[in-house]
PDB file of C-alpha atoms in Angstrom:
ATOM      1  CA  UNK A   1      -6.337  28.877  14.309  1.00  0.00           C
ATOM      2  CA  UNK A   2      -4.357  27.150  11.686  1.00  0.00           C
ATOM      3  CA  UNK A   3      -5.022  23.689  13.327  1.00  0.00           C
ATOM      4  CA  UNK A   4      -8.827  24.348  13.411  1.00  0.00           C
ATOM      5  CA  UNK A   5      -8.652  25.531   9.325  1.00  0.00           C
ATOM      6  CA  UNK A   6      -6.810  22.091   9.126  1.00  0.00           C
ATOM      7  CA  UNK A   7      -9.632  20.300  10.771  1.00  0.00           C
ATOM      8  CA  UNK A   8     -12.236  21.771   8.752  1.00  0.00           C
ATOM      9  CA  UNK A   9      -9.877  21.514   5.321  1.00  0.00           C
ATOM     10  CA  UNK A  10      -9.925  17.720   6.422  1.00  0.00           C
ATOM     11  CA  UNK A  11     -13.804  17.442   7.340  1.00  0.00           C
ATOM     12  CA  UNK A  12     -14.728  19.231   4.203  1.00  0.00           C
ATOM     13  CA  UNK A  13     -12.779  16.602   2.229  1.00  0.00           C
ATOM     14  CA  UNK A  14     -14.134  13.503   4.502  1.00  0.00           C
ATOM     15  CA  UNK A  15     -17.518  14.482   3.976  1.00  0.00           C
ATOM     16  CA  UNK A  16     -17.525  14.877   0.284  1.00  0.00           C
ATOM     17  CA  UNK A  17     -15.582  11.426  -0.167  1.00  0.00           C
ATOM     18  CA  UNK A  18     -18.322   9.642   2.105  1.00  0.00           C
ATOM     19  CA  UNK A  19     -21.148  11.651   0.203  1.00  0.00           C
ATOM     20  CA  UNK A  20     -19.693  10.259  -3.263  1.00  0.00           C
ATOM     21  CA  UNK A  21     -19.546   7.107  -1.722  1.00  0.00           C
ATOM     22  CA  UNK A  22     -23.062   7.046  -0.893  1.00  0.00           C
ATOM     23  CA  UNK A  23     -24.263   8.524  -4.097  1.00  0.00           C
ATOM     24  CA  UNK A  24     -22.917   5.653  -6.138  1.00  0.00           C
ATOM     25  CA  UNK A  25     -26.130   3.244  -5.799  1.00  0.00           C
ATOM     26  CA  UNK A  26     -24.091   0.659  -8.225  1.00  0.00           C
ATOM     27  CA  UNK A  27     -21.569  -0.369  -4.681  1.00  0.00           C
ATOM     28  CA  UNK A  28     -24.708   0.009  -2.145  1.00  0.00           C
ATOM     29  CA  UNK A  29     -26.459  -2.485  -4.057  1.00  0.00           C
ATOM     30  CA  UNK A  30     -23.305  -4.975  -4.798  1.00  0.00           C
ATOM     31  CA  UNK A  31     -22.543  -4.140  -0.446  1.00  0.00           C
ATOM     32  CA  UNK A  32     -25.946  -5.286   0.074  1.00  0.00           C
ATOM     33  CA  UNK A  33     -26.758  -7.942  -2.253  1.00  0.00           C
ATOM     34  CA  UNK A  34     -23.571  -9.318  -3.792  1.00  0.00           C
ATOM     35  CA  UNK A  35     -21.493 -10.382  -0.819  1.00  0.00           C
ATOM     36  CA  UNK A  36     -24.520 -12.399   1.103  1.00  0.00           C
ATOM     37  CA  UNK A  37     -25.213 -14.053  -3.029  1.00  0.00           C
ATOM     38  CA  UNK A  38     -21.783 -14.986  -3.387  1.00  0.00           C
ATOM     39  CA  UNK A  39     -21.086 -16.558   0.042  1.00  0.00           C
ATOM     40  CA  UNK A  40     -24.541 -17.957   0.141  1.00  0.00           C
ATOM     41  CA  UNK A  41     -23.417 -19.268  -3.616  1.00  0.00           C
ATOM     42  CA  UNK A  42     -20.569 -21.069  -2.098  1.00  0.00           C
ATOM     43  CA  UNK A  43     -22.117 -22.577   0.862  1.00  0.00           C
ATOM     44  CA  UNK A  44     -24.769 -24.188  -1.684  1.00  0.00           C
ATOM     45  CA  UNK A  45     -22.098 -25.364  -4.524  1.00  0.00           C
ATOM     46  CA  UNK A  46     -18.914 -26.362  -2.719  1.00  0.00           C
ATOM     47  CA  UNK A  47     -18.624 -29.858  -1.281  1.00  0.00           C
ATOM     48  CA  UNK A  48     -18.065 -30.034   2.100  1.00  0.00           C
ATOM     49  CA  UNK A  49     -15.562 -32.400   1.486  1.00  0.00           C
ATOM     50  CA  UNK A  50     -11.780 -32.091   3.671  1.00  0.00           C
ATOM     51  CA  UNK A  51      -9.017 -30.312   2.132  1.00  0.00           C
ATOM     52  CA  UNK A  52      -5.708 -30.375   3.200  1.00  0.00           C
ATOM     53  CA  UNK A  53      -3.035 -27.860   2.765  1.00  0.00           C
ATOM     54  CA  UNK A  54      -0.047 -25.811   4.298  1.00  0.00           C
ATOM     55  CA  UNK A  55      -0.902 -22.878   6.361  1.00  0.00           C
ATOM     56  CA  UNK A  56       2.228 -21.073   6.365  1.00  0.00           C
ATOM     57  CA  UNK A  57       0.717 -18.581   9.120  1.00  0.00           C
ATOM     58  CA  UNK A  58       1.458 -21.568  11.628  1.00  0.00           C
ATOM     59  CA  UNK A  59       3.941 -23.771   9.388  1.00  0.00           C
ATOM     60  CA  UNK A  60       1.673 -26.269  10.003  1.00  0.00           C
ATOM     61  CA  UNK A  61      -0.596 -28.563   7.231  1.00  0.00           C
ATOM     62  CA  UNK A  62      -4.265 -27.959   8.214  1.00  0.00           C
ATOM     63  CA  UNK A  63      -7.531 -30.285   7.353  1.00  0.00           C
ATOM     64  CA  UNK A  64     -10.450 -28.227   7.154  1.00  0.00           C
ATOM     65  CA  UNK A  65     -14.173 -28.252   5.432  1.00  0.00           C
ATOM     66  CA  UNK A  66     -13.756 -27.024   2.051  1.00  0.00           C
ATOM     67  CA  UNK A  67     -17.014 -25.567   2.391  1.00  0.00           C
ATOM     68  CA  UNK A  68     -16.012 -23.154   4.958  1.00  0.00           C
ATOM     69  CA  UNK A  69     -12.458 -22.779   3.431  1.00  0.00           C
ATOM     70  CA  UNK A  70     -14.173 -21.374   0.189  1.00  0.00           C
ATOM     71  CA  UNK A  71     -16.498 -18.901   2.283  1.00  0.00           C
ATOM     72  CA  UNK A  72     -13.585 -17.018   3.826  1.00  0.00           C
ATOM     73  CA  UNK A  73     -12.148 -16.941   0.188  1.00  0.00           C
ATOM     74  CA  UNK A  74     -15.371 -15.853  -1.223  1.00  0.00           C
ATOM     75  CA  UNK A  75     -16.028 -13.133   1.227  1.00  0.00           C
ATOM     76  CA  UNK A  76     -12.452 -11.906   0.458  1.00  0.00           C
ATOM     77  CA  UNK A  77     -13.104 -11.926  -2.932  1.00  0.00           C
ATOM     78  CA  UNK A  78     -16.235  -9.826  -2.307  1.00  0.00           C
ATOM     79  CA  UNK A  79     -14.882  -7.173  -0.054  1.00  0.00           C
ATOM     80  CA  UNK A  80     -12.080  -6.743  -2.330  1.00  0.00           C
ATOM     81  CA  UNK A  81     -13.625  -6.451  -5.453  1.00  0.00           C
ATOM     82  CA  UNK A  82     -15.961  -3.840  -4.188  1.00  0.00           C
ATOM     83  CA  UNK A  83     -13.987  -1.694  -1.697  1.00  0.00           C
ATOM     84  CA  UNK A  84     -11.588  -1.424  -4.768  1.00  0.00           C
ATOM     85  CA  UNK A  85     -14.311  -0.775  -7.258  1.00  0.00           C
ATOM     86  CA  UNK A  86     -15.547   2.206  -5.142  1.00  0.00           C
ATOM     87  CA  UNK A  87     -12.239   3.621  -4.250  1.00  0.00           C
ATOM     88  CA  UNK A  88     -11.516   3.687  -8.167  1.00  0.00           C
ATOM     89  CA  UNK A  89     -14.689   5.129  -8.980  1.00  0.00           C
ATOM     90  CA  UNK A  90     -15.074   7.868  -6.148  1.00  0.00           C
ATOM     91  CA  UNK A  91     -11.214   8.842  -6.869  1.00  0.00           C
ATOM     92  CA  UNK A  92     -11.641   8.475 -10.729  1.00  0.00           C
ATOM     93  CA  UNK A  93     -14.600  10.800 -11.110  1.00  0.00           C
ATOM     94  CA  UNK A  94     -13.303  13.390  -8.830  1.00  0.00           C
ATOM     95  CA  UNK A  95      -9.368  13.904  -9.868  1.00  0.00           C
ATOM     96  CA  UNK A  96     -10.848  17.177 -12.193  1.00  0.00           C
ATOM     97  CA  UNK A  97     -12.312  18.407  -9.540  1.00  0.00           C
ATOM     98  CA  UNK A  98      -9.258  18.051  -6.803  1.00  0.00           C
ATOM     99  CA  UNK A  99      -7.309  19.591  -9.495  1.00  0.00           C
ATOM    100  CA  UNK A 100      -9.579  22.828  -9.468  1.00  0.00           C
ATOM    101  CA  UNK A 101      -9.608  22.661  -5.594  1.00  0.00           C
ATOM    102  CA  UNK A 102      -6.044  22.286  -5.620  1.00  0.00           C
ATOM    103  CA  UNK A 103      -5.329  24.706  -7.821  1.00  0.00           C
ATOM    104  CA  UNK A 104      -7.535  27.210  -6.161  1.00  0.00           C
ATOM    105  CA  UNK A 105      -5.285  26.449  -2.654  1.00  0.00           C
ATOM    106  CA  UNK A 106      -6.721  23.481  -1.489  1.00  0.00           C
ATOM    107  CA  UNK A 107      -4.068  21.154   0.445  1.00  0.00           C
ATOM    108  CA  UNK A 108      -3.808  17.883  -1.578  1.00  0.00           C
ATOM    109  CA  UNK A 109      -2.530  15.984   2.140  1.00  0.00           C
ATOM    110  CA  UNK A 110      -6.654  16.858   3.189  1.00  0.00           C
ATOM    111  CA  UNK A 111      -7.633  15.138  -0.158  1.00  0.00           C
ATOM    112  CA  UNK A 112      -6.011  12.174   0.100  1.00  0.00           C
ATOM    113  CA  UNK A 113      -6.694  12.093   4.121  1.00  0.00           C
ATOM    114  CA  UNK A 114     -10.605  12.654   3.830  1.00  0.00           C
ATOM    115  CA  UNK A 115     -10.264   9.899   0.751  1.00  0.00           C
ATOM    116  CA  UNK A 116      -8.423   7.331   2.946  1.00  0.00           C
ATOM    117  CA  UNK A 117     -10.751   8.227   6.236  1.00  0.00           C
ATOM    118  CA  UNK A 118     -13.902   7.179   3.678  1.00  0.00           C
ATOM    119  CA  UNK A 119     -12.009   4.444   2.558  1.00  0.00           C
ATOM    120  CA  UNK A 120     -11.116   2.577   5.998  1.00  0.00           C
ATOM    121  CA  UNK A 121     -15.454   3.612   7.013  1.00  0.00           C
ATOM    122  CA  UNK A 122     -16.455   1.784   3.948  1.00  0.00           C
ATOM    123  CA  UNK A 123     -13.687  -1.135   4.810  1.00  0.00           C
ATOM    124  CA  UNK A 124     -15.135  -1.608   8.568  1.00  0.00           C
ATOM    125  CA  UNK A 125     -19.198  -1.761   7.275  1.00  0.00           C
ATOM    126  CA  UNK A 126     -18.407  -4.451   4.196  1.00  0.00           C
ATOM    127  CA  UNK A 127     -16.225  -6.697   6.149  1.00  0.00           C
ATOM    128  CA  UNK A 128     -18.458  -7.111   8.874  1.00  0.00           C
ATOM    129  CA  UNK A 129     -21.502  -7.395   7.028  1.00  0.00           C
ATOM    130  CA  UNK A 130     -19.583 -10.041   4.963  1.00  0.00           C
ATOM    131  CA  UNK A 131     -18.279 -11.420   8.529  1.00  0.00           C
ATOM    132  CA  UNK A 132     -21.938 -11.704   9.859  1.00  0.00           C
ATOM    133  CA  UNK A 133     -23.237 -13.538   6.294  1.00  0.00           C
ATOM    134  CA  UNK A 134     -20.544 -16.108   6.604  1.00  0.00           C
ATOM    135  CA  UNK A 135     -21.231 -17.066  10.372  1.00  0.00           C
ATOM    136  CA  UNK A 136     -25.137 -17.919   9.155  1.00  0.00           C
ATOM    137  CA  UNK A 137     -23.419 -20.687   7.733  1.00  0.00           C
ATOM    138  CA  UNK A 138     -20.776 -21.942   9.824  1.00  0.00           C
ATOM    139  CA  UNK A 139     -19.205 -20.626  13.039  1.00  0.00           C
ATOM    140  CA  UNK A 140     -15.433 -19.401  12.635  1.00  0.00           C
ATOM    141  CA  UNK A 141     -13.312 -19.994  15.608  1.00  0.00           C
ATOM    142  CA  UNK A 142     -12.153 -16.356  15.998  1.00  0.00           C
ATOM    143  CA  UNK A 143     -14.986 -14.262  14.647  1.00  0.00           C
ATOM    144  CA  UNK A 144     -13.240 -10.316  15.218  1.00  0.00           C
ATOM    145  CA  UNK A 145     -10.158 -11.765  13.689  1.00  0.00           C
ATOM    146  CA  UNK A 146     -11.887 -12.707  10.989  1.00  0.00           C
ATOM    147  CA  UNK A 147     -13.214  -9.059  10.491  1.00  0.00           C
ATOM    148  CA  UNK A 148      -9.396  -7.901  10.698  1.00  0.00           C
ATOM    149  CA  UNK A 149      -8.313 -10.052   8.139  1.00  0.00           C
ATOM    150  CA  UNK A 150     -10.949  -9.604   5.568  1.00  0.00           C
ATOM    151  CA  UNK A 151     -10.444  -5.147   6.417  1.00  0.00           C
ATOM    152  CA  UNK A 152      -6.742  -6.085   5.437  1.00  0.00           C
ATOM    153  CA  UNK A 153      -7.492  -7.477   2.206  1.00  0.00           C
ATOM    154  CA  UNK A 154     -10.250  -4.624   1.716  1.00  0.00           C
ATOM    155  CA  UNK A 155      -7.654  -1.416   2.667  1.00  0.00           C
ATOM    156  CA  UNK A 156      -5.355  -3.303   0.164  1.00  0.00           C
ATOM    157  CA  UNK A 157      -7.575  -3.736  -2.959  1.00  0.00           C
ATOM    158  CA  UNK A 158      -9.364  -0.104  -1.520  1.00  0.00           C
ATOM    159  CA  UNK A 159      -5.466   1.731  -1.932  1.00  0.00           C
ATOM    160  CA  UNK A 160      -4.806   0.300  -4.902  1.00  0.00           C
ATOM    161  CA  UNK A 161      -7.926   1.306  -6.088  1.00  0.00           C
ATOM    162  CA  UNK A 162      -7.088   4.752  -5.672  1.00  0.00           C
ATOM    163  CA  UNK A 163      -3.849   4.660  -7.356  1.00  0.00           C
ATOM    164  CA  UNK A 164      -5.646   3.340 -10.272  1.00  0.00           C
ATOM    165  CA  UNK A 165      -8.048   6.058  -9.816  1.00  0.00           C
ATOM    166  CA  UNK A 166      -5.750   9.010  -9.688  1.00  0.00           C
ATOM    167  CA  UNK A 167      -3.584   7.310 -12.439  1.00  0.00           C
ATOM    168  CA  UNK A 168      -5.776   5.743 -15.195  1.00  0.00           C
ATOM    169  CA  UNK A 169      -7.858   7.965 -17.898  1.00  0.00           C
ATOM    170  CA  UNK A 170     -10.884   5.460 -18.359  1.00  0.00           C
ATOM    171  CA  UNK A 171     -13.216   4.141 -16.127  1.00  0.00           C
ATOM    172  CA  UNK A 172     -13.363   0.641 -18.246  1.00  0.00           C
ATOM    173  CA  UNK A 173      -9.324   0.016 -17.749  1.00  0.00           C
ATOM    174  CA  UNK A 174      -9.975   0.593 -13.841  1.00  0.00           C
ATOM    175  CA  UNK A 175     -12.560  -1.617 -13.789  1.00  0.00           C
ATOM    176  CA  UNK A 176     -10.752  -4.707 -15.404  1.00  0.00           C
ATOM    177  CA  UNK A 177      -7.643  -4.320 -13.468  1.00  0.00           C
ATOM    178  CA  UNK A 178      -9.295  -4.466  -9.876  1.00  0.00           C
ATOM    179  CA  UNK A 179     -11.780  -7.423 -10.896  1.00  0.00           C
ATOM    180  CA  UNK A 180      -8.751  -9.168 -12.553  1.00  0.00           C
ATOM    181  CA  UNK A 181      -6.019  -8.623  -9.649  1.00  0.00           C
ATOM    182  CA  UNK A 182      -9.379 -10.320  -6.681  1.00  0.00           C
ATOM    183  CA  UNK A 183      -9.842 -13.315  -9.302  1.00  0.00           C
ATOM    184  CA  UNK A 184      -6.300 -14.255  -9.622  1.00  0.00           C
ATOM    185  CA  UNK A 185      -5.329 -13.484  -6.269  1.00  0.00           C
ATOM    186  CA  UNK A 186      -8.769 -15.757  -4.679  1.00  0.00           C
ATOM    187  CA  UNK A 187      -8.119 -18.269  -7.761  1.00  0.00           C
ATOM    188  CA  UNK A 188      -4.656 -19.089  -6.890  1.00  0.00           C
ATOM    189  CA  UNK A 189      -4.847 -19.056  -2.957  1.00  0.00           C
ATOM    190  CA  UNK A 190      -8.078 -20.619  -2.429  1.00  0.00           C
ATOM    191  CA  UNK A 191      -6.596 -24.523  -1.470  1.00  0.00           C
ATOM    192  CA  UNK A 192     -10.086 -26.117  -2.837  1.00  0.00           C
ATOM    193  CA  UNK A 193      -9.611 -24.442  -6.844  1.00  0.00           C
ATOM    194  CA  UNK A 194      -5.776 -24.655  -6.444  1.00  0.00           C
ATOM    195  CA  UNK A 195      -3.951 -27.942  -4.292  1.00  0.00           C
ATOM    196  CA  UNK A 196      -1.091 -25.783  -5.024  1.00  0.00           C
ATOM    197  CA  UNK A 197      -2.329 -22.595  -3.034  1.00  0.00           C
ATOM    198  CA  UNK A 198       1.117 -23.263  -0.783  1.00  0.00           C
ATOM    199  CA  UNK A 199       3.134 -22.501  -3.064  1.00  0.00           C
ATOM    200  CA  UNK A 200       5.685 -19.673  -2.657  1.00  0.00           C
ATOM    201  CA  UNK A 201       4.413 -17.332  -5.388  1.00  0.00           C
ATOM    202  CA  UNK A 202       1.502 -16.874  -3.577  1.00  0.00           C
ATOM    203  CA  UNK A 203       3.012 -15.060  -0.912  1.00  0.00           C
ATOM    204  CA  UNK A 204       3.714 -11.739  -3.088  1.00  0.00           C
ATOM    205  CA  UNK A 205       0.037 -11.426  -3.777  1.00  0.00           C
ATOM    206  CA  UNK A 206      -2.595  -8.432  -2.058  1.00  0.00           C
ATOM    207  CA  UNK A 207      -4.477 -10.911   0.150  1.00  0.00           C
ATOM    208  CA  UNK A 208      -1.810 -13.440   1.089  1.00  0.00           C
ATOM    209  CA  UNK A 209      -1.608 -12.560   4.287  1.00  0.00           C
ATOM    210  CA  UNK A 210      -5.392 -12.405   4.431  1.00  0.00           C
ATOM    211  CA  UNK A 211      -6.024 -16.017   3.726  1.00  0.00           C
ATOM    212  CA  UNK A 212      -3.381 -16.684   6.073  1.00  0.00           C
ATOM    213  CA  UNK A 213      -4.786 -15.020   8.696  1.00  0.00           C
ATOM    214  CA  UNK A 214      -7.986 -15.352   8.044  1.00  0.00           C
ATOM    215  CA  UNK A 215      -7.896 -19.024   7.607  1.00  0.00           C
ATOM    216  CA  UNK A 216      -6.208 -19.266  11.222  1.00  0.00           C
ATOM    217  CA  UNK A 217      -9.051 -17.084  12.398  1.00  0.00           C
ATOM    218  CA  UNK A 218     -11.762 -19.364  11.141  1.00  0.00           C
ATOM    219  CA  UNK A 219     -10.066 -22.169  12.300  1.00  0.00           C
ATOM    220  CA  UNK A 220      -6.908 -22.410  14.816  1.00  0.00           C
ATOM    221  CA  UNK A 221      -7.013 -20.582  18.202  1.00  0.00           C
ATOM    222  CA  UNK A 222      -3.656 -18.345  17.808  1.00  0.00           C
ATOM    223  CA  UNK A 223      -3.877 -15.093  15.005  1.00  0.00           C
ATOM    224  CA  UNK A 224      -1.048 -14.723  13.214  1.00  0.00           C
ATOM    225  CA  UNK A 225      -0.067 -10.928  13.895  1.00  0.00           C
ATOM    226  CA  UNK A 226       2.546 -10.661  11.453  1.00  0.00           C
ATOM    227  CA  UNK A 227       0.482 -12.088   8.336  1.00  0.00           C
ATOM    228  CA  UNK A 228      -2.720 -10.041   9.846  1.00  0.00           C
ATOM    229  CA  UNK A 229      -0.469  -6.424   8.808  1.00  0.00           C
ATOM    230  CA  UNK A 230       0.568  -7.721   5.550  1.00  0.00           C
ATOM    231  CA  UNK A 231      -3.104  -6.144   4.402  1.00  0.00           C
ATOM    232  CA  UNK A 232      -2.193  -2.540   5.790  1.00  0.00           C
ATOM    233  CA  UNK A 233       1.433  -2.875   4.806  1.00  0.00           C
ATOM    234  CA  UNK A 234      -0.081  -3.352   0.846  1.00  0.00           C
ATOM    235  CA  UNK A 235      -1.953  -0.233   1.560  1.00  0.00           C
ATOM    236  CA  UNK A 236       0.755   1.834   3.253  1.00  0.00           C
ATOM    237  CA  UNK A 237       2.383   1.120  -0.139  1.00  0.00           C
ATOM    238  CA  UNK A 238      -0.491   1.739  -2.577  1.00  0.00           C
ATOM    239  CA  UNK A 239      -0.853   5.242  -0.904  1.00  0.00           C
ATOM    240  CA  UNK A 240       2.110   6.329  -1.453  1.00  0.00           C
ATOM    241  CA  UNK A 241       1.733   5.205  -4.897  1.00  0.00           C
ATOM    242  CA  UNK A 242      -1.501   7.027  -4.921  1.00  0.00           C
ATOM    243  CA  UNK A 243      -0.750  10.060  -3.143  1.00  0.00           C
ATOM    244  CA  UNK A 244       2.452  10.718  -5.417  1.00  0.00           C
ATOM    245  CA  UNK A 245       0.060  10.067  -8.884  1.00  0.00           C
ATOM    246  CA  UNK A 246      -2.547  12.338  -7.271  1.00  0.00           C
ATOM    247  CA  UNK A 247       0.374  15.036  -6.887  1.00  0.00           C
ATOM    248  CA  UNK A 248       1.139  14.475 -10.203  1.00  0.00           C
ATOM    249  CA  UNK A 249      -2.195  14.617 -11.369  1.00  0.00           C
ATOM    250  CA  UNK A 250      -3.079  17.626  -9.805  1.00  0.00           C
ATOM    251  CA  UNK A 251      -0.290  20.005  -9.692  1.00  0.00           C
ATOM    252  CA  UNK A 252      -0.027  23.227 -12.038  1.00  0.00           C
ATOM    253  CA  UNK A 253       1.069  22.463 -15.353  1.00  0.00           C
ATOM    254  CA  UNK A 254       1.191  25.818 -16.351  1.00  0.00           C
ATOM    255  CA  UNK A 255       4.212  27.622 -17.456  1.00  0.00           C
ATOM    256  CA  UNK A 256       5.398  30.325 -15.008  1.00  0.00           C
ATOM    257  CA  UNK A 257       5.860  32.862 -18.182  1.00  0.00           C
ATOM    258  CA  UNK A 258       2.440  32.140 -19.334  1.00  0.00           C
ATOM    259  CA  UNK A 259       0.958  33.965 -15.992  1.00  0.00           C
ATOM    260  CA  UNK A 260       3.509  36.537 -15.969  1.00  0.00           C
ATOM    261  CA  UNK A 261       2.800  37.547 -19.796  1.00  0.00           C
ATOM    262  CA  UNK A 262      -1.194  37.570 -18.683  1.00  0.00           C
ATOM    263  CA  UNK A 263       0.273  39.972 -15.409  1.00  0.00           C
ATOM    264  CA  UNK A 264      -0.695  37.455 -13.010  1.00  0.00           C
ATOM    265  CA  UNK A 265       2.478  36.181 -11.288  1.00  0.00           C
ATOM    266  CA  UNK A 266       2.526  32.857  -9.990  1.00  0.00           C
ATOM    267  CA  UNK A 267       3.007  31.898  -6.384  1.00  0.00           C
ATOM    268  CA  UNK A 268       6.142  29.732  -5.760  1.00  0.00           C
TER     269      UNK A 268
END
């Protein structure tokens, strides 16, 4: 019995995260229309020129179109900056009304668990439509790792965009940070806007292990495993993050002798 209230407690929550998700017409129409503009943008402005730089993934220097080098950044770039725009808004607009569910005995764990089922749903769709637009263009060695990598980079930028949603108090601020955090992170490791993208610094940012992997996806035959789960390790991380701000957020701020002097005695 208590394992089919669970279920339900966990359904309830999925469905209303993927409802909100579906509601907000603003990320359907930057799914659909900005990811095939932007990659389609970059096939038509980038030179196809070779660029040579270090892939760390294989500790080996690779020369590669810079055409096709810029696509798998730009597709990053997309699926990050709008997996983590609609985790931060679906999470942002909806921590009032987890607090009242929560409040009114609703388990926080099925909150955060139907959030993070609608996030990896949304994650899978975006990065392979953004997967399918970039092999009109060109044809990546490894096609499925390619998907992986880019979901990595997405789960990242999508957890993080829940932390900011659970811990920020304006939609604006939310906003800024998650389109700020993709352009750096794409503006530093893309090899054709940086000839320094090797360098170490790189290494501590979201989607490192993205490029890495997905650059050895588009165009070496082995996948780097280890670089492929730096992605999911980011997001391990950001929901913790998120899950203990959500807590915070949403537990009972008020005083135990305030509900005793009313005669309603809190629950411990």
């Amino acid at each position: 019995m208590n394992v089919r209230r669970a279920w339900d407690r966990y359904w309830t929550a999925t469905v209303f995260a993927v409802t909100e998700h579906l509601r907000n017409r603003l990320a359907l129409v930057l799914v659909l229309g900005f990811v095939p503009l932007w990659i389609t943008l970059v096939h038509l402005v980038i030179a196809d020129g070779d660029v040579t730089f270090l892939l760390r993934a294989s500790g080996e220097h690779l020369t590669v179109n810079g055409n096709h080098i810029s696509q798998i950044s730009g597709a990053v770039n997309a699926v990050t900056l709008i997996v983590g725009f609609m985790m931060f808004i679906v999470t942002f607009r909806s921590v009032g009304f987890d607090q009242r569910l929560v409040l009114a005995g609703y388990p926080r764990s099925h909150l955060l668990a139907g959030k993070l089922t609608a996030l990896v749903l949304a994650t899978a769709a975006v990065c392979a439509y953004a997967t399918a637009v970039t092999a009109v263009y060109w044809t990546p060695e490894r096609p499925v790792a390619l998907w992986m990598a880019l979901c990595g980079a997405a789960l990242a930028f999508g957890g993080i965009g829940i932390a900011l949603g659970a811990a920020l108090r304006g939609e604006l601020e939310g906003m800024f940070v998650v389109i700020m955090l993709s352009i750096i992170d794409m503006g530093l490791q893309n090899p054709v806007a940086n000839p320094a993208a090797d360098s170490d610094i790189v290494r501590y940012l979201p989607a490192y292990g993205t490029m890495q992997s997905g650059t050895a996806a588009g165009f070496v035959e082995d996948v780097p495993w280890a670089h492929m789960a730096l992605g999911p390790l980011w997001f391990v991380c950001a929901v913790v993050v998120a899950g203990t701000v959500l807590w915070m957020r949403t537990r009972d701020r008020r005083s135990p002798l305030a509900g005793m002097r009313r005669g309603v005695p809190r629950r411990g």
